[in-house]
């Protein structure tokens, strides 16, 4: 059975801090790993990672995948209150109809 | 604007009642999905459909049913057999291998 574990469960930081969120996985026939940000409602897509060692970057957010050690990290630099959200990690397997297996999420709170 | 529309935003179910959650997309995506999210937890897959008139059970399909008669629509029925239906329900669609996009969800509670 595919499995995704995120840590920490929750995190409280102050504006300007840098945070690192972790995602480890076990999946048969790995295809990709995805990061989503969920505020009140719909998760919004952040990154899709398929290759080891290649950093994806979008503004203050970046993510990297290690397919040998089976984990990914999501970094947020110079955090802002608008970064407060639940961050979800999910993995997709080949021959699985594009289905995603999600981790439990990391709840990030950024204080002014 | 293209997107995924879920309705209603809030829904209340009485004992023994079936309720149906709507999900419509105008993104021309072939694949659609239903997830359940419980407080403080990640998303769990209920059902998915890769093409019209075909769908498969996900990890927690018991007590739920779906149909896919049109490409743009994938309604979910929560039946009276689902004994713990209180949750946040999210619908998603995708054009594989592109990532899934989500609707704003329906929050279901028991009266």
GROMACS .gro file of C-alpha atoms in nm:
model
  223
    1UNK     CA    1   0.000   0.000   0.000
    2UNK     CA    2   0.131   0.344  -0.096
    3UNK     CA    3   0.217   0.567   0.198
    4UNK     CA    4   0.304   0.935   0.243
    5UNK     CA    5   0.419   1.085   0.574
    6UNK     CA    6   0.463   1.456   0.634
    7UNK     CA    7   0.646   1.628   0.915
    8UNK     CA    8   0.613   1.827   1.125
    9UNK     CA    9   0.238   1.808   1.183
   10UNK     CA   10   0.230   2.176   1.263
   11UNK     CA   11   0.468   2.468   1.282
   12UNK     CA   12   0.449   2.822   1.418
   13UNK     CA   13   0.703   3.078   1.298
   14UNK     CA   14   0.739   3.455   1.276
   15UNK     CA   15   0.740   3.662   0.962
   16UNK     CA   16   1.078   3.656   0.794
   17UNK     CA   17   1.171   3.308   0.917
   18UNK     CA   18   1.266   3.026   0.680
   19UNK     CA   19   1.083   2.696   0.709
   20UNK     CA   20   1.142   2.347   0.574
   21UNK     CA   21   0.859   2.100   0.538
   22UNK     CA   22   0.927   1.730   0.492
   23UNK     CA   23   0.756   1.455   0.296
   24UNK     CA   24   0.865   1.090   0.287
   25UNK     CA   25   0.695   0.826   0.079
   26UNK     CA   26   0.670   0.460  -0.010
   27UNK     CA   27   0.508   0.392  -0.345
   28UNK     CA   28   0.525   0.121  -0.606
   29UNK     CA   29   0.609   0.248  -0.955
   30UNK     CA   30   0.667   0.610  -0.851
   31UNK     CA   31   0.576   0.866  -1.115
   32UNK     CA   32   0.572   1.207  -0.947
   33UNK     CA   33   0.544   1.394  -0.618
   34UNK     CA   34   0.322   1.700  -0.585
   35UNK     CA   35   0.295   1.981  -0.332
   36UNK     CA   36  -0.030   2.170  -0.273
   37UNK     CA   37  -0.120   2.465  -0.050
   38UNK     CA   38  -0.461   2.458   0.120
   39UNK     CA   39  -0.599   2.766   0.292
   40UNK     CA   40  -0.971   2.756   0.362
   41UNK     CA   41  -1.100   2.561   0.066
   42UNK     CA   42  -0.945   2.417  -0.249
   43UNK     CA   43  -0.585   2.293  -0.247
   44UNK     CA   44  -0.386   2.494  -0.497
   45UNK     CA   45  -0.104   2.336  -0.693
   46UNK     CA   46   0.254   2.440  -0.611
   47UNK     CA   47   0.502   2.194  -0.762
   48UNK     CA   48   0.527   1.865  -0.944
   49UNK     CA   49   0.859   1.680  -0.909
   50UNK     CA   50   0.963   1.382  -1.115
   51UNK     CA   51   1.343   1.386  -1.117
   52UNK     CA   52   1.589   1.369  -0.831
   53UNK     CA   53   1.810   1.664  -0.747
   54UNK     CA   54   1.641   1.921  -0.967
   55UNK     CA   55   1.510   2.212  -0.763
   56UNK     CA   56   1.180   2.368  -0.860
   57UNK     CA   57   1.141   2.731  -0.758
   58UNK     CA   58   0.859   2.981  -0.752
   59UNK     CA   59   0.932   3.307  -0.577
   60UNK     CA   60   1.009   3.235  -0.213
   61UNK     CA   61   0.907   2.870  -0.242
   62UNK     CA   62   1.130   2.590  -0.362
   63UNK     CA   63   1.119   2.213  -0.356
   64UNK     CA   64   1.348   1.923  -0.431
   65UNK     CA   65   1.307   1.547  -0.461
   66UNK     CA   66   1.540   1.265  -0.355
   67UNK     CA   67   1.425   0.945  -0.525
   68UNK     CA   68   1.700   0.738  -0.365
   69UNK     CA   69   1.606   0.829  -0.008
   70UNK     CA   70   1.235   0.864  -0.097
   71UNK     CA   71   1.166   1.212   0.034
   72UNK     CA   72   1.102   1.568  -0.069
   73UNK     CA   73   1.134   1.902   0.106
   74UNK     CA   74   0.946   2.226   0.056
   75UNK     CA   75   1.131   2.541   0.159
   76UNK     CA   76   0.972   2.878   0.220
   77UNK     CA   77   1.208   3.171   0.275
   78UNK     CA   78   1.120   3.511   0.424
   79UNK     CA   79   0.780   3.382   0.535
   80UNK     CA   80   0.476   3.611   0.532
   81UNK     CA   81   0.142   3.583   0.710
   82UNK     CA   82  -0.012   3.490   0.374
   83UNK     CA   83   0.193   3.170   0.378
   84UNK     CA   84  -0.021   3.042   0.668
   85UNK     CA   85  -0.192   2.731   0.535
   86UNK     CA   86  -0.187   2.353   0.533
   87UNK     CA   87   0.074   2.218   0.294
   88UNK     CA   88  -0.011   1.883   0.138
   89UNK     CA   89   0.227   1.637  -0.024
   90UNK     CA   90   0.098   1.368  -0.261
   91UNK     CA   91   0.251   1.096  -0.474
   92UNK     CA   92   0.137   0.952  -0.803
   93UNK     CA   93   0.220   0.607  -0.938
   94UNK     CA   94   0.234   0.479  -1.292
   95UNK     CA   95  -0.064   0.273  -1.405
   96UNK     CA   96  -0.279   0.423  -1.128
   97UNK     CA   97  -0.513   0.641  -1.331
   98UNK     CA   98  -0.338   0.961  -1.219
   99UNK     CA   99  -0.458   0.886  -0.865
  100UNK     CA  100  -0.285   1.065  -0.580
  101UNK     CA  101  -0.201   0.935  -0.234
  102UNK     CA  102  -0.186   1.226   0.011
  103UNK     CA  103   0.003   1.275   0.333
  104UNK     CA  104  -0.167   1.419   0.640
  105UNK     CA  105  -0.039   1.770   0.575
  106UNK     CA  106   0.169   2.023   0.770
  107UNK     CA  107  -0.017   2.317   0.922
  108UNK     CA  108   0.198   2.631   0.905
  109UNK     CA  109   0.113   2.943   1.100
  110UNK     CA  110   0.315   3.258   1.037
  111UNK     CA  111   0.280   3.523   1.307
  112UNK     CA  112   0.337   3.894   1.239
  113UNK     CA  113  -1.341   3.141  -1.654
  114UNK     CA  114  -1.245   2.774  -1.662
  115UNK     CA  115  -1.270   2.583  -1.339
  116UNK     CA  116  -1.440   2.333  -1.114
  117UNK     CA  117  -1.766   2.422  -0.942
  118UNK     CA  118  -1.891   2.230  -0.640
  119UNK     CA  119  -2.232   2.283  -0.488
  120UNK     CA  120  -2.366   2.333  -0.237
  121UNK     CA  121  -2.093   2.480  -0.015
  122UNK     CA  122  -2.269   2.352   0.298
  123UNK     CA  123  -2.505   2.055   0.330
  124UNK     CA  124  -2.686   1.893   0.618
  125UNK     CA  125  -2.802   1.533   0.620
  126UNK     CA  126  -3.071   1.375   0.831
  127UNK     CA  127  -3.058   1.018   0.954
  128UNK     CA  128  -3.144   0.768   0.680
  129UNK     CA  129  -3.122   1.027   0.405
  130UNK     CA  130  -2.922   1.015   0.083
  131UNK     CA  131  -2.766   1.341  -0.032
  132UNK     CA  132  -2.597   1.429  -0.361
  133UNK     CA  133  -2.299   1.661  -0.402
  134UNK     CA  134  -2.253   1.828  -0.737
  135UNK     CA  135  -1.925   1.870  -0.926
  136UNK     CA  136  -1.906   2.039  -1.266
  137UNK     CA  137  -1.595   2.128  -1.466
  138UNK     CA  138  -1.550   2.323  -1.788
  139UNK     CA  139  -1.181   2.243  -1.831
  140UNK     CA  140  -1.250   1.963  -2.082
  141UNK     CA  141  -1.069   1.720  -1.851
  142UNK     CA  142  -1.126   1.348  -1.900
  143UNK     CA  143  -1.044   1.246  -1.542
  144UNK     CA  144  -1.242   1.343  -1.232
  145UNK     CA  145  -1.203   1.249  -0.866
  146UNK     CA  146  -1.379   1.269  -0.529
  147UNK     CA  147  -1.187   1.301  -0.204
  148UNK     CA  148  -1.290   1.316   0.158
  149UNK     CA  149  -1.098   1.528   0.411
  150UNK     CA  150  -1.147   1.490   0.786
  151UNK     CA  151  -1.028   1.757   1.031
  152UNK     CA  152  -0.651   1.770   1.059
  153UNK     CA  153  -0.603   1.499   0.800
  154UNK     CA  154  -0.504   1.466   0.437
  155UNK     CA  155  -0.730   1.372   0.148
  156UNK     CA  156  -0.859   1.019   0.092
  157UNK     CA  157  -0.987   0.901  -0.246
  158UNK     CA  158  -1.351   0.792  -0.266
  159UNK     CA  159  -1.409   0.737  -0.640
  160UNK     CA  160  -1.246   0.835  -0.964
  161UNK     CA  161  -1.341   0.834  -1.330
  162UNK     CA  162  -1.099   0.840  -1.621
  163UNK     CA  163  -1.363   0.858  -1.894
  164UNK     CA  164  -1.736   0.907  -1.941
  165UNK     CA  165  -1.953   0.612  -1.835
  166UNK     CA  166  -1.669   0.452  -1.640
  167UNK     CA  167  -1.555   0.491  -1.279
  168UNK     CA  168  -1.358   0.299  -1.017
  169UNK     CA  169  -1.363   0.274  -0.639
  170UNK     CA  170  -1.096   0.447  -0.439
  171UNK     CA  171  -0.976   0.365  -0.089
  172UNK     CA  172  -1.297   0.452   0.097
  173UNK     CA  173  -1.587   0.390  -0.145
  174UNK     CA  174  -1.820   0.214   0.099
  175UNK     CA  175  -2.139   0.415   0.158
  176UNK     CA  176  -2.088   0.632  -0.151
  177UNK     CA  177  -2.196   0.612  -0.515
  178UNK     CA  178  -2.115   0.812  -0.829
  179UNK     CA  179  -2.215   0.846  -1.193
  180UNK     CA  180  -2.036   0.987  -1.497
  181UNK     CA  181  -2.294   1.037  -1.770
  182UNK     CA  182  -2.134   1.354  -1.904
  183UNK     CA  183  -1.771   1.455  -1.933
  184UNK     CA  184  -1.821   1.774  -1.734
  185UNK     CA  185  -2.020   1.627  -1.445
  186UNK     CA  186  -1.932   1.379  -1.168
  187UNK     CA  187  -2.193   1.385  -0.886
  188UNK     CA  188  -2.131   1.202  -0.559
  189UNK     CA  189  -2.415   1.052  -0.353
  190UNK     CA  190  -2.359   0.996   0.016
  191UNK     CA  191  -2.595   0.716   0.106
  192UNK     CA  192  -2.751   0.628   0.441
  193UNK     CA  193  -2.503   0.338   0.455
  194UNK     CA  194  -2.224   0.589   0.521
  195UNK     CA  195  -2.242   0.604   0.900
  196UNK     CA  196  -1.993   0.885   0.950
  197UNK     CA  197  -2.049   1.128   0.663
  198UNK     CA  198  -1.943   1.448   0.839
  199UNK     CA  199  -1.642   1.572   0.644
  200UNK     CA  200  -1.517   1.815   0.380
  201UNK     CA  201  -1.563   1.675   0.028
  202UNK     CA  202  -1.337   1.785  -0.255
  203UNK     CA  203  -1.380   1.721  -0.626
  204UNK     CA  204  -1.086   1.738  -0.865
  205UNK     CA  205  -1.022   1.698  -1.235
  206UNK     CA  206  -0.717   1.654  -1.451
  207UNK     CA  207  -0.583   1.590  -1.798
  208UNK     CA  208  -0.311   1.338  -1.716
  209UNK     CA  209  -0.016   1.377  -1.677
  210UNK     CA  210  -0.099   1.732  -1.569
  211UNK     CA  211  -0.169   1.790  -1.196
  212UNK     CA  212  -0.516   1.769  -1.052
  213UNK     CA  213  -0.712   2.089  -0.994
  214UNK     CA  214  -0.963   2.115  -0.713
  215UNK     CA  215  -1.301   2.271  -0.653
  216UNK     CA  216  -1.380   2.473  -0.340
  217UNK     CA  217  -1.541   2.180  -0.163
  218UNK     CA  218  -1.867   2.094   0.011
  219UNK     CA  219  -1.887   2.070   0.389
  220UNK     CA  220  -2.134   1.800   0.494
  221UNK     CA  221  -2.273   1.772   0.846
  222UNK     CA  222  -2.528   1.548   1.017
  223UNK     CA  223  -2.839   1.702   1.172
   0.00000   0.00000   0.00000
